[in-house]
Coordinates of C-alpha atoms and ligand atoms in Angstrom, one line a residue:
Chain A
M1 CA 147.2 -38.7 -121.0
L2 CA 146.1 -42.3 -121.2
E3 CA 148.1 -43.1 -124.3
F4 CA 150.7 -45.1 -122.5
L5 CA 148.0 -47.6 -121.6
Q6 CA 148.2 -48.9 -125.1
Y7 CA 151.6 -50.4 -124.4
E8 CA 151.3 -53.9 -123.2
F9 CA 154.1 -53.5 -120.7
M10 CA 152.3 -50.5 -119.3
Q11 CA 149.1 -52.5 -118.9
R12 CA 151.0 -55.2 -117.1
A13 CA 152.6 -52.6 -114.9
F14 CA 149.3 -51.2 -113.8
L15 CA 148.0 -54.7 -113.1
A16 CA 151.2 -55.2 -111.0
A17 CA 150.4 -52.0 -109.1
V18 CA 147.0 -53.3 -108.2
L19 CA 148.3 -56.8 -107.1
V20 CA 151.1 -55.2 -105.1
S21 CA 148.6 -52.9 -103.3
V22 CA 146.4 -55.7 -102.2
A23 CA 149.4 -57.4 -100.4
C24 CA 150.4 -54.0 -99.0
G25 CA 146.9 -53.3 -97.7
A26 CA 146.3 -56.6 -96.0
V27 CA 149.7 -57.4 -94.6
G28 CA 151.1 -53.9 -94.4
T29 CA 148.3 -53.1 -91.9
Y30 CA 149.7 -55.7 -89.5
V31 CA 153.2 -54.7 -90.1
V32 CA 152.3 -51.1 -89.0
I33 CA 150.0 -51.9 -86.1
K34 CA 152.3 -54.6 -84.7
R35 CA 155.3 -52.3 -85.2
I36 CA 157.4 -54.8 -87.0
V37 CA 158.4 -52.5 -89.9
S38 CA 162.2 -53.0 -89.4
L39 CA 161.7 -56.7 -88.9
S40 CA 159.9 -56.8 -92.2
G41 CA 162.6 -54.8 -93.8
A42 CA 165.1 -57.4 -92.7
I43 CA 163.0 -60.2 -94.2
S44 CA 162.8 -58.2 -97.5
H45 CA 166.6 -57.9 -97.7
A46 CA 167.0 -61.5 -96.7
A47 CA 164.7 -62.4 -99.6
F48 CA 167.5 -61.4 -101.9
G49 CA 169.2 -64.7 -100.9
G50 CA 166.3 -66.4 -102.6
V51 CA 166.8 -64.4 -105.7
G52 CA 170.4 -65.4 -105.8
L53 CA 169.4 -69.0 -105.2
G54 CA 167.1 -68.8 -108.2
Y55 CA 169.9 -67.6 -110.4
F56 CA 172.1 -70.3 -109.2
F57 CA 169.7 -73.1 -110.0
S58 CA 168.4 -71.3 -113.1
L59 CA 164.9 -71.0 -111.6
N60 CA 162.6 -68.1 -111.7
P61 CA 164.1 -65.9 -109.0
V62 CA 160.7 -64.8 -107.7
I63 CA 159.6 -68.4 -107.2
A64 CA 162.9 -69.2 -105.5
A65 CA 162.4 -66.3 -103.2
I66 CA 159.2 -67.7 -101.8
P67 CA 160.6 -70.6 -99.7
F68 CA 163.7 -68.6 -99.0
S69 CA 162.0 -65.6 -97.5
I70 CA 159.6 -67.7 -95.6
L71 CA 162.5 -69.5 -94.1
A72 CA 164.2 -66.2 -93.3
A73 CA 161.0 -65.0 -91.7
L74 CA 160.6 -68.1 -89.5
S75 CA 164.2 -68.0 -88.5
I76 CA 163.9 -64.5 -87.3
G77 CA 160.8 -65.4 -85.4
F78 CA 162.6 -68.4 -83.9
A79 CA 165.7 -66.3 -82.9
R80 CA 163.4 -63.8 -81.2
D81 CA 161.0 -66.2 -79.4
K82 CA 163.1 -69.3 -78.6
M83 CA 166.7 -68.3 -78.6
K84 CA 166.1 -65.1 -76.8
I85 CA 168.3 -63.1 -79.1
S86 CA 167.3 -59.5 -79.1
E87 CA 165.1 -58.6 -82.1
D88 CA 167.3 -55.7 -83.0
T89 CA 170.3 -58.0 -83.3
A90 CA 168.4 -60.7 -85.2
I91 CA 167.2 -58.1 -87.7
G92 CA 170.8 -56.8 -88.3
I93 CA 172.2 -60.3 -88.8
L94 CA 169.4 -61.6 -91.1
W95 CA 169.4 -58.5 -93.1
S96 CA 173.0 -58.7 -94.2
V97 CA 173.3 -62.5 -94.2
G98 CA 170.5 -62.8 -96.7
M99 CA 172.0 -60.2 -99.0
A100 CA 175.4 -61.8 -98.7
L101 CA 174.0 -65.2 -99.6
G102 CA 172.3 -63.8 -102.7
I103 CA 175.5 -62.2 -103.9
I104 CA 177.5 -65.4 -103.3
F105 CA 175.0 -67.5 -105.2
I106 CA 175.2 -65.1 -108.1
N107 CA 179.1 -65.1 -107.9
L108 CA 179.1 -68.9 -108.0
K109 CA 176.8 -69.0 -111.0
S110 CA 178.4 -66.6 -113.4
G111 CA 179.5 -63.5 -111.5
Y112 CA 177.1 -61.5 -113.7
A113 CA 173.4 -61.3 -113.5
P114 CA 171.8 -59.2 -116.3
D115 CA 168.7 -58.0 -114.4
L116 CA 170.1 -58.1 -110.9
F117 CA 169.3 -54.4 -110.6
S118 CA 165.6 -55.0 -111.0
Y119 CA 165.5 -57.3 -108.0
L120 CA 167.4 -54.8 -105.9
F121 CA 165.5 -51.6 -106.8
G122 CA 162.6 -53.0 -108.8
S123 CA 161.4 -52.3 -112.3
I124 CA 157.7 -52.5 -112.7
L125 CA 158.0 -52.2 -116.4
T126 CA 159.8 -55.6 -116.7
V127 CA 157.1 -57.5 -114.9
S128 CA 156.2 -60.5 -117.0
T129 CA 152.9 -62.3 -117.4
T130 CA 154.4 -65.1 -115.3
D131 CA 155.3 -62.7 -112.6
L132 CA 151.7 -61.4 -112.6
Y133 CA 150.4 -64.9 -112.2
I134 CA 152.7 -65.6 -109.3
M135 CA 151.6 -62.3 -107.7
L136 CA 148.0 -63.1 -108.2
V137 CA 148.3 -66.6 -106.6
L138 CA 150.2 -65.2 -103.7
D139 CA 147.6 -62.4 -103.2
V140 CA 144.9 -64.9 -103.1
I141 CA 146.7 -67.0 -100.5
I142 CA 147.4 -63.9 -98.5
I143 CA 143.8 -62.7 -98.5
F144 CA 142.5 -66.1 -97.7
L145 CA 144.9 -66.5 -94.7
V146 CA 144.3 -63.0 -93.4
Y147 CA 140.5 -63.6 -93.5
L148 CA 140.8 -67.0 -91.9
F149 CA 143.1 -65.9 -89.0
R150 CA 141.9 -62.3 -88.6
R151 CA 140.8 -62.8 -85.0
E152 CA 144.1 -64.5 -84.1
F153 CA 146.3 -61.9 -85.8
L154 CA 144.4 -59.1 -84.1
A155 CA 144.7 -60.7 -80.7
V156 CA 148.4 -61.4 -80.8
S157 CA 149.1 -57.9 -82.3
F158 CA 147.1 -56.2 -79.5
D159 CA 147.9 -58.2 -76.4
E160 CA 150.1 -61.2 -76.8
E161 CA 150.0 -62.2 -73.1
F162 CA 146.2 -62.2 -73.0
S163 CA 146.0 -64.1 -76.3
K164 CA 148.1 -66.9 -74.6
V165 CA 145.7 -66.8 -71.6
V166 CA 142.7 -67.5 -73.8
G167 CA 144.5 -70.5 -75.3
L168 CA 145.9 -69.1 -78.5
N169 CA 149.3 -70.4 -79.5
S170 CA 150.9 -67.0 -80.0
T171 CA 154.2 -68.5 -81.2
Y172 CA 152.5 -70.2 -84.2
I173 CA 150.3 -67.2 -85.0
N174 CA 153.4 -64.9 -84.9
M175 CA 155.2 -67.3 -87.2
L176 CA 152.3 -67.5 -89.6
L177 CA 152.1 -63.7 -89.7
L178 CA 155.8 -63.5 -90.5
A179 CA 155.3 -66.1 -93.2
L180 CA 152.6 -63.9 -94.7
I181 CA 154.9 -60.9 -94.6
A182 CA 157.4 -63.0 -96.5
L183 CA 154.8 -63.9 -99.1
S184 CA 153.9 -60.2 -99.6
I185 CA 157.5 -59.3 -99.9
V186 CA 157.8 -61.8 -102.8
V187 CA 154.7 -60.1 -104.4
L188 CA 156.6 -56.8 -104.1
I189 CA 160.1 -57.8 -105.2
K190 CA 159.7 -57.3 -108.9
V191 CA 157.9 -53.9 -108.6
V192 CA 160.1 -52.1 -106.1
G193 CA 163.0 -54.5 -105.3
V194 CA 164.2 -55.8 -101.9
I195 CA 165.9 -52.6 -100.9
L196 CA 163.0 -50.3 -101.4
L197 CA 160.0 -52.5 -100.8
I198 CA 159.5 -51.9 -97.1
A199 CA 158.2 -48.4 -97.9
L200 CA 155.3 -50.0 -99.8
L201 CA 154.5 -52.3 -96.9
A202 CA 154.6 -49.5 -94.3
I203 CA 153.5 -46.2 -95.9
P204 CA 150.0 -46.9 -97.2
A205 CA 149.0 -48.4 -93.9
A206 CA 150.7 -45.7 -92.0
I207 CA 148.7 -43.0 -93.9
A208 CA 145.4 -44.9 -93.6
K209 CA 145.9 -45.4 -89.9
Q210 CA 145.5 -41.7 -89.4
Y211 CA 142.0 -41.8 -90.7
T212 CA 140.4 -44.9 -89.3
Y213 CA 140.4 -47.1 -86.2
D214 CA 138.6 -49.9 -87.9
I215 CA 141.0 -52.6 -89.0
R216 CA 138.9 -53.7 -92.0
K217 CA 138.6 -50.1 -93.3
L218 CA 142.3 -49.7 -92.6
M219 CA 143.1 -52.6 -94.9
I220 CA 140.8 -51.4 -97.6
L221 CA 141.9 -47.8 -97.4
S222 CA 145.6 -48.7 -97.5
T223 CA 144.9 -50.9 -100.6
I224 CA 143.2 -48.1 -102.4
L225 CA 146.0 -45.7 -101.4
G226 CA 148.5 -48.2 -102.6
V227 CA 146.8 -48.5 -106.0
I228 CA 146.7 -44.7 -106.4
L229 CA 150.2 -43.9 -105.2
T230 CA 151.9 -46.8 -107.0
S231 CA 150.1 -45.9 -110.3
L232 CA 151.1 -42.2 -109.8
G233 CA 154.7 -43.2 -109.2
L234 CA 154.6 -45.4 -112.3
I235 CA 153.3 -42.6 -114.5
L236 CA 155.8 -40.1 -113.2
S237 CA 158.7 -42.6 -113.6
F238 CA 157.5 -43.2 -117.2
I239 CA 157.1 -39.5 -118.0
F240 CA 160.5 -38.5 -116.5
N241 CA 162.2 -41.7 -117.4
L242 CA 163.2 -42.4 -113.8
S243 CA 163.6 -45.7 -111.9
S244 CA 160.0 -46.9 -111.1
G245 CA 160.7 -48.4 -107.7
A246 CA 162.5 -45.2 -106.4
T247 CA 159.8 -43.0 -107.9
I248 CA 157.0 -44.9 -106.3
V249 CA 158.7 -44.8 -102.9
L250 CA 159.2 -41.0 -103.1
V251 CA 155.6 -40.5 -104.2
M252 CA 154.5 -42.4 -101.1
A253 CA 156.8 -40.5 -98.9
V254 CA 155.4 -37.2 -100.1
A255 CA 151.9 -38.5 -99.7
F256 CA 152.7 -39.5 -96.1
L257 CA 154.0 -36.0 -95.3
L258 CA 151.0 -34.4 -96.9
S259 CA 148.6 -36.6 -95.0
Y260 CA 150.4 -35.8 -91.8
Y261 CA 149.9 -32.1 -92.3
I262 CA 146.3 -32.5 -93.5
Q263 CA 145.5 -34.4 -90.4
D264 CA 146.6 -31.6 -88.1
Chain B
M1 CA 135.7 -85.8 -55.4
K2 CA 135.7 -82.5 -57.2
S3 CA 139.1 -80.9 -57.8
A4 CA 139.9 -77.6 -56.3
A5 CA 140.1 -74.5 -58.6
V6 CA 143.8 -74.1 -57.9
E7 CA 146.2 -76.5 -56.3
L8 CA 149.8 -75.4 -56.0
R9 CA 152.1 -77.9 -54.4
N10 CA 155.6 -76.8 -53.3
V11 CA 156.0 -74.3 -56.1
S12 CA 159.3 -72.5 -56.4
F13 CA 160.2 -70.0 -59.1
S14 CA 163.2 -67.8 -59.8
Y15 CA 164.1 -65.2 -62.4
N16 CA 167.7 -65.5 -63.5
H17 CA 168.7 -67.4 -60.3
Q18 CA 166.9 -64.9 -58.1
L19 CA 164.4 -66.8 -56.0
I20 CA 161.0 -65.1 -56.3
L21 CA 158.7 -67.8 -54.9
K22 CA 159.8 -70.4 -52.4
D23 CA 157.9 -73.5 -51.7
V24 CA 154.4 -72.1 -52.1
T25 CA 151.6 -74.6 -51.3
L26 CA 148.2 -73.2 -51.7
T27 CA 144.7 -74.5 -52.5
I28 CA 141.9 -72.3 -53.7
Q29 CA 138.5 -73.9 -53.6
E30 CA 135.9 -73.4 -56.4
N31 CA 133.9 -70.9 -54.5
D32 CA 136.7 -69.1 -52.7
F33 CA 137.0 -65.3 -52.8
M34 CA 140.6 -64.7 -52.0
A35 CA 142.9 -61.7 -51.8
I36 CA 146.6 -62.1 -52.3
I37 CA 148.4 -59.4 -50.3
G38 CA 152.0 -58.6 -49.9
P39 CA 154.7 -55.9 -50.5
N40 CA 155.9 -54.8 -53.9
G41 CA 158.1 -57.4 -55.5
G42 CA 156.6 -60.0 -53.2
G43 CA 155.8 -62.3 -56.1
K44 CA 152.0 -61.8 -56.4
S45 CA 151.9 -61.2 -60.1
T46 CA 154.4 -63.9 -60.6
L47 CA 152.2 -66.3 -58.7
L48 CA 149.2 -65.4 -60.9
K49 CA 151.3 -66.0 -64.0
I50 CA 152.2 -69.4 -62.7
I51 CA 148.6 -70.3 -62.1
L52 CA 147.9 -69.1 -65.7
G53 CA 150.6 -71.2 -67.1
L54 CA 152.4 -68.2 -68.5
L55 CA 155.4 -69.1 -66.4
K56 CA 156.6 -72.6 -65.5
P57 CA 157.6 -73.2 -61.9
D58 CA 161.2 -74.5 -61.4
E59 CA 159.8 -77.0 -58.9
G60 CA 156.4 -78.1 -57.7
D61 CA 153.1 -78.8 -59.3
V62 CA 150.3 -76.6 -60.6
R63 CA 146.8 -78.0 -61.1
I64 CA 143.8 -75.9 -62.3
F65 CA 140.6 -77.9 -61.8
G66 CA 142.7 -81.0 -61.8
C67 CA 144.5 -80.2 -65.1
I68 CA 147.6 -78.5 -66.1
P69 CA 147.0 -74.8 -66.7
Q70 CA 147.2 -75.1 -70.5
K71 CA 144.3 -77.4 -70.5
A72 CA 142.2 -75.1 -68.3
R73 CA 142.3 -72.1 -70.6
D74 CA 138.6 -72.0 -71.1
K75 CA 137.9 -71.7 -67.4
I76 CA 140.2 -68.8 -66.5
G77 CA 139.6 -65.1 -66.8
Y78 CA 142.5 -62.8 -66.2
L79 CA 143.1 -59.1 -65.6
P80 CA 146.8 -58.2 -65.9
Q81 CA 148.4 -55.7 -63.6
K82 CA 150.0 -53.6 -66.2
F83 CA 149.2 -53.8 -69.8
I84 CA 151.3 -51.8 -72.2
F85 CA 149.5 -51.2 -75.4
D86 CA 149.7 -49.0 -78.4
P87 CA 147.0 -46.4 -77.7
D88 CA 146.6 -45.9 -81.4
F89 CA 145.8 -49.5 -82.0
P90 CA 142.8 -49.9 -84.3
I91 CA 140.5 -51.6 -81.9
N92 CA 137.4 -50.5 -80.1
V93 CA 135.9 -51.4 -76.7
M94 CA 133.6 -54.2 -77.9
E95 CA 136.4 -55.8 -80.0
T96 CA 138.7 -55.8 -77.0
V97 CA 136.1 -57.4 -74.7
M98 CA 135.3 -60.0 -77.4
M99 CA 138.8 -61.3 -77.1
G100 CA 137.7 -62.7 -73.8
R101 CA 135.3 -64.9 -75.7
Y102 CA 138.0 -66.5 -77.8
H103 CA 137.6 -70.2 -77.8
G104 CA 140.0 -71.6 -80.4
L105 CA 141.3 -71.4 -84.0
L106 CA 138.8 -70.5 -86.7
K107 CA 135.9 -70.5 -84.2
K108 CA 133.6 -67.6 -85.1
Y109 CA 132.2 -65.4 -82.4
S110 CA 128.5 -66.2 -82.0
K111 CA 125.5 -64.1 -81.1
K112 CA 125.9 -65.6 -77.6
D113 CA 129.5 -64.4 -77.4
E114 CA 128.3 -61.0 -78.3
K115 CA 125.6 -61.1 -75.6
K116 CA 128.1 -62.2 -73.0
A117 CA 130.5 -59.4 -74.0
K118 CA 127.8 -56.8 -73.7
Q119 CA 126.7 -58.2 -70.4
A120 CA 130.3 -57.9 -69.1
L121 CA 130.4 -54.3 -70.3
K122 CA 127.2 -53.6 -68.6
D123 CA 128.5 -55.1 -65.4
V124 CA 131.4 -52.6 -65.4
N125 CA 129.2 -49.7 -66.5
M126 CA 130.8 -49.3 -69.9
L127 CA 128.2 -50.4 -72.3
D128 CA 127.7 -46.8 -73.5
Y129 CA 131.3 -46.9 -74.8
E130 CA 131.2 -50.1 -76.8
D131 CA 132.1 -48.4 -80.1
R132 CA 134.7 -46.1 -78.6
Q133 CA 138.3 -46.5 -79.8
I134 CA 140.5 -47.5 -76.9
S135 CA 142.7 -44.5 -77.2
R136 CA 139.8 -42.3 -76.3
L137 CA 139.2 -43.8 -72.9
S138 CA 140.5 -42.6 -69.6
G139 CA 142.9 -44.9 -67.6
G140 CA 140.1 -46.0 -65.3
Q141 CA 137.7 -46.6 -68.1
M142 CA 140.3 -48.8 -69.9
Q143 CA 140.8 -50.7 -66.6
R144 CA 137.0 -51.4 -66.6
V145 CA 137.1 -52.6 -70.1
L146 CA 139.9 -55.0 -69.2
I147 CA 137.9 -56.2 -66.2
A148 CA 135.0 -56.8 -68.6
R149 CA 137.3 -58.7 -70.9
A150 CA 138.1 -61.0 -68.0
L151 CA 134.4 -61.4 -67.0
A152 CA 133.2 -62.0 -70.6
R153 CA 134.9 -65.3 -70.5
E154 CA 132.5 -66.5 -67.8
P155 CA 135.4 -68.1 -66.1
K156 CA 135.3 -70.7 -63.3
L157 CA 138.5 -69.0 -62.0
L158 CA 138.8 -65.3 -62.1
L159 CA 142.3 -63.9 -61.5
M160 CA 142.6 -60.1 -61.2
D161 CA 145.9 -58.3 -60.5
E162 CA 145.1 -55.1 -58.8
P163 CA 141.7 -54.5 -60.3
M164 CA 141.2 -51.4 -58.2
A165 CA 144.1 -49.5 -59.7
S166 CA 142.8 -46.2 -61.0
I167 CA 139.2 -47.1 -60.3
D168 CA 137.1 -44.4 -58.6
P169 CA 135.3 -45.0 -55.3
E170 CA 131.8 -45.3 -56.8
M171 CA 133.0 -47.9 -59.2
Q172 CA 135.0 -49.7 -56.5
N173 CA 131.7 -50.1 -54.6
S174 CA 129.9 -51.5 -57.5
F175 CA 132.9 -53.7 -58.3
Y176 CA 132.7 -55.4 -54.9
Q177 CA 128.9 -55.7 -55.3
L178 CA 129.5 -57.4 -58.6
M179 CA 132.1 -59.7 -57.0
A180 CA 129.6 -60.6 -54.3
R181 CA 127.2 -61.6 -57.0
L182 CA 129.7 -63.6 -58.9
K183 CA 131.4 -65.4 -56.1
N184 CA 129.0 -68.3 -56.0
K185 CA 129.7 -69.0 -59.6
M186 CA 133.4 -69.0 -59.6
A187 CA 136.6 -68.8 -57.6
I188 CA 137.9 -65.2 -57.4
V189 CA 141.4 -64.3 -56.7
L190 CA 142.5 -60.7 -56.5
V191 CA 145.7 -59.0 -55.8
S192 CA 145.4 -55.8 -53.8
H193 CA 147.4 -53.4 -51.6
D194 CA 144.4 -52.0 -50.0
V195 CA 144.3 -54.4 -47.1
G196 CA 141.6 -52.5 -45.3
A197 CA 139.1 -52.4 -48.2
V198 CA 139.7 -55.8 -49.4
S199 CA 139.4 -57.5 -46.0
V200 CA 135.9 -56.3 -45.7
H201 CA 134.8 -58.1 -48.9
V202 CA 136.9 -61.2 -49.4
D203 CA 136.6 -64.5 -47.4
K204 CA 140.2 -65.5 -47.5
I205 CA 143.6 -63.9 -47.5
A206 CA 146.9 -65.1 -48.7
C207 CA 150.0 -63.2 -47.5
L208 CA 152.8 -63.6 -49.9
N209 CA 156.4 -62.3 -49.8
Q210 CA 158.5 -64.9 -51.5
K211 CA 157.0 -67.4 -49.1
L212 CA 153.4 -67.8 -48.3
F213 CA 153.1 -66.5 -44.8
Y214 CA 149.5 -67.1 -44.3
H215 CA 146.5 -68.3 -46.1
G216 CA 143.1 -68.8 -44.7
P217 CA 140.1 -66.9 -43.4
V218 CA 140.3 -63.1 -43.0
E219 CA 139.6 -63.3 -39.3
N220 CA 143.0 -65.0 -38.5
A221 CA 145.0 -63.1 -41.1
A222 CA 146.4 -60.4 -38.8
E223 CA 149.5 -62.2 -37.8
G224 CA 150.3 -63.3 -41.3
L225 CA 149.9 -59.7 -42.5
E226 CA 152.2 -58.4 -39.8
E227 CA 154.8 -60.9 -40.7
V228 CA 154.6 -60.2 -44.4
Y229 CA 154.6 -56.4 -44.1
K230 CA 156.9 -56.4 -41.1
C231 CA 154.6 -53.9 -39.4
P232 CA 151.2 -54.0 -37.7
I233 CA 148.3 -53.8 -40.0
E234 CA 144.8 -52.8 -39.2
L235 CA 142.3 -55.3 -40.4
I236 CA 138.6 -55.0 -40.7
S237 CA 136.9 -58.3 -41.5
H238 CA 133.2 -58.4 -42.1
G239 CA 132.9 -55.1 -40.3
I240 CA 134.6 -56.3 -37.1
P241 CA 137.9 -54.5 -36.5
H242 CA 140.7 -56.9 -35.5
R243 CA 143.2 -54.4 -34.3
M244 CA 146.8 -55.4 -34.0
L245 CA 147.9 -54.5 -30.6
R246 CA 151.1 -56.6 -30.3
E247 CA 154.2 -54.5 -29.9
H248 CA 156.7 -54.8 -32.7
Ligands
ATP1 N1 160.4 -60.4 -66.2 C1 161.1 -60.4 -65.1 N2 162.5 -60.6 -65.1 C2 163.2 -60.6 -64.0 N3 162.7 -60.4 -62.7 C3 161.4 -60.1 -62.6 C4 160.5 -60.1 -63.8 N4 159.3 -59.8 -63.4 C5 159.4 -59.7 -62.0 N5 160.6 -59.9 -61.6 C6 161.1 -59.8 -60.2 O1 160.3 -60.7 -59.5 C7 159.9 -60.2 -58.2 C8 158.4 -60.4 -58.0 O2 157.7 -59.6 -59.0 P1 156.2 -59.5 -59.0 O3 155.8 -58.7 -60.2 O4 155.6 -60.9 -58.9 O5 155.8 -58.8 -57.7 P2 154.4 -58.2 -57.1 O6 154.2 -58.9 -55.8 O7 153.4 -58.4 -58.1 O8 154.8 -56.7 -56.9 P3 153.8 -55.4 -57.1 O9 153.1 -55.3 -55.8 O10 154.8 -54.3 -57.2 O11 153.0 -55.6 -58.3 C9 160.4 -58.8 -58.2 O12 161.5 -58.7 -57.3 C10 160.8 -58.5 -59.6 O13 162.0 -57.8 -59.6
MG2 MG1 152.3 -57.2 -59.2

């Protein structure tokens, strides 16, 4: 059973699964309890603009996606809080504009990008050692910021008005949270791709939320669930020779359904 | 000279060109216990939000202990009128009350903060529920927790928007006893529709319906109340009934 662990790409893939799950556990928890799943979905699609930008300037697309998706996250926050554009509308616009930019950048460069598909739908088996290092650094930043601002994130997620009353700058904290979501999206890009990754951000936390009301446990439980489900998806995709991103998403969806029925 | 807890000067406010508050001038002293009374839509909640600095007046000036509201955050406790929250939110009673002890970025909650939060829970008779997840509270229990969250701040100015909504009679009694104990330590402002009950306990009344029709001691509030509600109101201040006998 464990024979595929001897392949180096497989070892990297499992490491990637762990790194991805940490981001999902910490940030996915806020995405779910603050009910900003679709907003996060928009940021993830917009991140594709960064991938395209990376192609255009011959940079590592994952690195190029970092500033780009943070910018996308902040602009959606700005549109919502300052320009009073409805969140729903802002989501729709950002979603397609980001994708469109990515495609245009790739057109301008060569019109053909060899591993474009892997950024759209993910391919955990092509994760390079560089990718792993990028993911690791981003994970460390994410955990550090979540730990540092845990009180603030909890307060604005629970009761934004009251958090203002006690002197918290909810606009900045919201922006910071959106930036963290952008970072975790970058962690996820290689593994599941911009189109599918929202499932990884939402599903482990959504399952865990049915079992605990303690936010720390919620984060830990969703991380553990993330590791198990991503690895399971990875193994299944390997055995049946299926696309890894799509398999992981479906495994998670099945787990979500099961957990829902077990709960009852 | 000490500054008043709240000083509103010629405050006007409108939502989308609809005038909600017109030329409100009101001073609340640091030991006042005041009720704001007025019909639905009269602008009571809006006025509290202006005092809190959540809304900016179109005209006029707001001072809280001599500062702009944003600079007085540490001194204000607030109970919102309606609070829509996700009942499934992963937070328990104690964590909710602790938010009232928030004092700035990266500042840890101390043992003292914990003690104050517990004291506030005790004051509203909810200490037994400190570990309870908020979805497993009744409406009135949640209201008490939110009152505790406002009290935990040890404010110098306590603003409560309809604190008695969904509170049972026994708790109402102990609430007013609690207020009586606290009123020497802070200015208390509460919004209420129960004119009769409130007028027994508070010292001052402000009658608000877009304009401030009256503000001052309860004893003289009858006329203001009549004007603001457009009907006679029976008023009981400090146990002495002030019956409105004027024909309408
Ligand atoms: N967010 C808003 N946008 C537009 N208009 C608003 C908003 N909030 C309140 N209003 C309007 O402002 C007016 C005053 O509302 P406010 O909530 O201050 O009344 P209130 O005196 O607290 O009433 P109640 O006794 O029902 O709580 C109402 O006419 C209401 O329609
Ligand atoms: Mg109101």
